[in-house]
Amino acid sequence: MKRREFIKTSVAITATAGISGLPLLSSGGVDPVSKVTGESPYGITKKGVELIGGMKKFISKQDIVMIKPNIGWNRKVEHAANTNPEVLKAVIEMAFDAGAKKVIVMDNSCHKSEDTYRRSGIKEAVEKSGAEIRFSDENRLVVHPFNGEKLKKWPVFRDHLEVDKFINVPILKHHSSSGLTIGMKNLYGILGGRRGKLHRNMGENIADLANGFKTDLTIVDAYRILTKNGPVGGRLSDVELKKTVICSKNIFEADVVAVDLFGKNIDEIPFIDAGFRRGMGQKDISKINIKTFVI
Amino acid sequence: MISKYPKKKLTRIFFQVVFLVVFFWLLIRTGAAATETFKYSDYFFYFDPLLLIINLFSTHTIINLFLLSLIPLALTMVFGRFFCGWVCPMGTIHHFFSWLFRRGEKKAEEVEHKLMKLKYVILTLILIMALFGTNIGGWLDPFSILTRSTSIAVSPSANYLIEETFKEGAEESGIIAKGLKPAYEFSKKNILPNKPRKYLQSVFIGIIFFLLIAANFYKRRFFCNYLCPLGALYGLFSRFSLLNLDVDKGSCKKCNVCSSDCTYNGSPYQDYMKSECMVCYNCEDSCPPDSINTKFRFPVKGSVNKIDLGRRRITGSLISGIFFASLPRIAGTSKSRTHNFERPPGSVSEVDFLDRCIRCGECMQACPTNFIQPALFEAGIDGLWTPILEPLTGYCEYECNRCTLVCPTNAIETLSLEDKKNFKIGIAVVVKDRCYTYADGYNCAVCEEHCPVPDKAIRFREVDVWNFEGKLVKVKQIYVVPDLCIGCGICENVCPRADAPGIVNSAEEEQREFDY
Ligand code: SF4
Ligand code: SF4
Ligand code: SF4
């Protein structure tokens, strides 16, 4: 099944389930979430994926893989505004080792993309690892049905729909309007158009977005986290070292574990509540199958 | 008739091509977002003595690098207007089109004596106006025209056409698009911006450039012969040059071959005009009996067929220049106390800015976010094509100081990245009847998210607001901290409100006016 068809059917199933009032299919507790802490961003990323079954579980031979980090802001790695390049390096390597034919790294930056890709250190790291750096090109937007409660459809860059696997690699940061940005919010980067409009009812929109788009793996970079003034940051005193990576197939539960790591209360984050109501997973952290590891 | 091997002419063409390539390479390099800033972008301008004089007149100072322009001026005393014939990229382009429009047909064209004087009148006007406080030299300076036309019209247009050819789905329809795809991908990676540039003045500036090119249909190198003030300046100096063209009247067969390809449309064998000759060697290389020869010698008095401007014309242009110079000054629109436009970071105060800026558009080419736009009449009539900032098309990237590095005249002074980050371009002002958090009563704060100042110049406070459903709700209302705001404009740029933004950038508190 092509990704696009899959998304359609899965959306349809969720939608019908929601309407008929049936308990939603919940993967809670089924997919484990790994939480690995250690000195090297590269090392903890590898270990994190290994703990949830290894990359081969998510990527088949000859797959074309899209990696979606956060390359939003023209900031350096110390500012914790973008995904750590070392984490990305590990993900790309694992994808190739698992037999991926092609690995693409792409985001829709908020700052000038060329400068942002460069200053974040991501351009260099990705090119060295043999993956393709791609910019979001407005000519490639197609309207994608999310069929959510608030978010019905929105223009998405085709690139994300035309790959075999999608790996979401957000950074854990404070975010002024959504509370935090983690995996679900990171999917904003697949959207084009006037994204700012989605800030009204943001929690619901984020949940619809993450629920209406299939991701195969989420790897949350919480090596350096931005505790204040997110998403753009810029002040080193707002950055804290957590030296952790969280991995899961379930984007929602990865986010729940990340919220906990950040030290916020689950109920403070509107998109978590919205995601829970859509049956995306467990929001009670004690019901999540977490595999913790310290290197 | 055996045609000779045109050695000198070919050498000239070689030099023309080299300088043309260097010029465009510098310019494209300046605008290529895929690379870091390039600090030699503005070097071509330093070899333009017209700019040296204009800016000396208008600002009473000299930027040391502009002294480089004395080199071509001194060389003109030796070689004549070699600059126009061998170096000037603007001239080369016109040369190319003049040739293109006349391919295969060789016929003598006549010098437009009256029109030829126009460029000297223009030169006088520009200089006298600069002396009296209105610097409009950049409107006609060849480097300025070429840089501006290329950055604002030609290169964005090429970019647009390239994107149209290669954009998604196009490769299925066109063989060209398919075959050239690798070339496209290479340039996309190295030269072309991710998002094609947009300029509010493209049409205007593009049409003017087009007309200048089209004028070559009428006369060879129309711009150079009739309009160019730099050409006029070199013309004044080349009269005294050591290189002289001699026609051996004895062997000359009056065949008119030399007149059929003369760059200034003249007839070298009968009325050679030294001030107009661009040393192109077309005549010498084509003369069948070899009667034309260039020699180094002191110009003999009376031997030079010079342009007679006439005292009345000179006095006329002097007086009109003074009058014209004063008009914008009293119009109240420019150099006035208040204004509602912003200048790039590092810009000097408005009065000095208008004196310095030569409207070249280097800064617009350098700005990666498309923030800097050529003004129409926002900055007064004499502020035409000076750089203003337009948050509809871009914003000032926090980690960028490119425009401050490329300005040849220091209208935008060089700032280090750290200084740029603290330079107050202006400040943002919330428009309360538009911003969603005030007018409609719901959370938005897209602008707050984007504010790059580490301490946050946009913040919010939670207040009770009657929202659009008539309910009293808690809303995070935004406000600007004027002391922190640097006026980068990203807030206005990203505000999702579609009709007009809920926060606008304004020249209020712009640092350049208070930096005494
Ligand atoms: S410093 Fe700002 S205005 Fe100047 S080129 Fe950079 S982004 Fe553009
Ligand atoms: S400000 Fe400087 S770079 Fe910009 S147009 Fe004026 S002279 Fe050229
Ligand atoms: S982005 Fe616009 S509408 Fe939203 S808070 Fe800022 S000014 Fe108001």
Short mmCIF file of N, CA and C and ligand atoms in Angstrom, two decimals, chain A residues 115, chain B residues 343-345 363 366-372 389 395-404 412 417 420 425 488, ligand 1:
data_model
loop_
_atom_site.label_atom_id
_atom_site.label_comp_id
_atom_site.label_asym_id
_atom_site.label_seq_id
_atom_site.Cartn_x
_atom_site.Cartn_y
_atom_site.Cartn_z
N ASP A 115 20.17 29.79 5.23
CA ASP A 115 20.98 30.17 6.38
C ASP A 115 20.72 29.24 7.56
N ARG B 343 15.09 52.13 6.69
CA ARG B 343 16.28 51.84 5.88
C ARG B 343 16.98 50.61 6.46
N PRO B 344 17.78 49.94 5.65
CA PRO B 344 18.49 48.74 6.14
C PRO B 344 19.33 49.04 7.38
N PRO B 345 19.64 48.01 8.16
CA PRO B 345 20.45 48.21 9.36
C PRO B 345 21.80 48.80 8.99
N CYS B 363 22.57 46.26 -2.09
CA CYS B 363 22.01 45.81 -0.82
C CYS B 363 20.77 44.94 -1.06
N ALA B 366 21.90 41.65 -2.07
CA ALA B 366 22.53 40.88 -1.00
C ALA B 366 21.51 40.34 0.00
N CYS B 367 20.40 41.03 0.18
CA CYS B 367 19.48 40.64 1.24
C CYS B 367 18.84 39.28 0.96
N PRO B 368 19.13 38.29 1.80
CA PRO B 368 18.67 36.93 1.50
C PRO B 368 17.16 36.76 1.66
N THR B 369 16.54 37.66 2.41
CA THR B 369 15.12 37.44 2.68
C THR B 369 14.22 38.31 1.83
N ASN B 370 14.83 39.09 0.92
CA ASN B 370 14.00 39.91 0.03
C ASN B 370 13.36 41.09 0.80
N PHE B 371 14.00 41.49 1.87
CA PHE B 371 13.44 42.55 2.71
C PHE B 371 13.67 43.92 2.08
N ILE B 372 14.81 44.09 1.43
CA ILE B 372 15.17 45.42 0.93
C ILE B 372 14.60 45.61 -0.48
N LEU B 389 12.65 49.15 3.44
CA LEU B 389 12.38 47.79 3.91
C LEU B 389 10.90 47.48 3.80
N TYR B 395 12.05 40.15 5.88
CA TYR B 395 12.31 40.64 7.23
C TYR B 395 13.81 40.62 7.38
N CYS B 396 14.30 41.26 8.43
CA CYS B 396 15.74 41.25 8.63
C CYS B 396 16.13 40.02 9.43
N GLU B 397 16.92 39.18 8.80
CA GLU B 397 17.39 37.95 9.43
C GLU B 397 18.35 38.31 10.57
N TYR B 398 18.06 37.80 11.74
CA TYR B 398 18.84 38.18 12.92
C TYR B 398 20.33 37.93 12.72
N GLU B 399 20.65 36.79 12.17
CA GLU B 399 22.05 36.40 12.03
C GLU B 399 22.59 36.80 10.66
N CYS B 400 22.33 38.00 10.23
CA CYS B 400 22.79 38.40 8.90
C CYS B 400 23.23 39.84 8.95
N ASN B 401 24.30 40.15 8.24
CA ASN B 401 24.72 41.55 8.12
C ASN B 401 25.15 41.84 6.69
N ARG B 402 24.61 41.07 5.75
CA ARG B 402 25.10 41.13 4.38
C ARG B 402 25.01 42.53 3.77
N CYS B 403 23.84 43.18 3.93
CA CYS B 403 23.69 44.48 3.26
C CYS B 403 24.71 45.49 3.77
N THR B 404 25.11 45.34 5.02
CA THR B 404 26.04 46.32 5.57
C THR B 404 27.45 46.10 5.02
N ILE B 412 24.97 52.56 3.79
CA ILE B 412 24.79 51.56 4.84
C ILE B 412 26.19 51.27 5.35
N LEU B 417 28.38 41.41 12.91
CA LEU B 417 27.14 40.69 13.16
C LEU B 417 26.58 41.08 14.53
N LYS B 420 25.09 44.50 14.33
CA LYS B 420 23.84 44.47 13.56
C LYS B 420 22.69 44.00 14.44
N ILE B 425 16.59 49.21 13.75
CA ILE B 425 16.10 49.68 12.45
C ILE B 425 14.86 50.55 12.66
N CYS B 488 13.18 44.37 13.30
CA CYS B 488 13.60 43.50 12.20
C CYS B 488 12.43 43.15 11.29
S1 SF4 C 1 21.04 42.39 7.60
FE1 SF4 C 1 18.82 42.24 7.39
S2 SF4 C 1 18.27 43.73 5.85
FE2 SF4 C 1 20.48 43.43 5.71
S3 SF4 C 1 20.77 41.84 4.16
FE3 SF4 C 1 20.65 40.80 6.10
S4 SF4 C 1 18.48 40.28 6.33
FE4 SF4 C 1 18.59 41.82 4.74
#
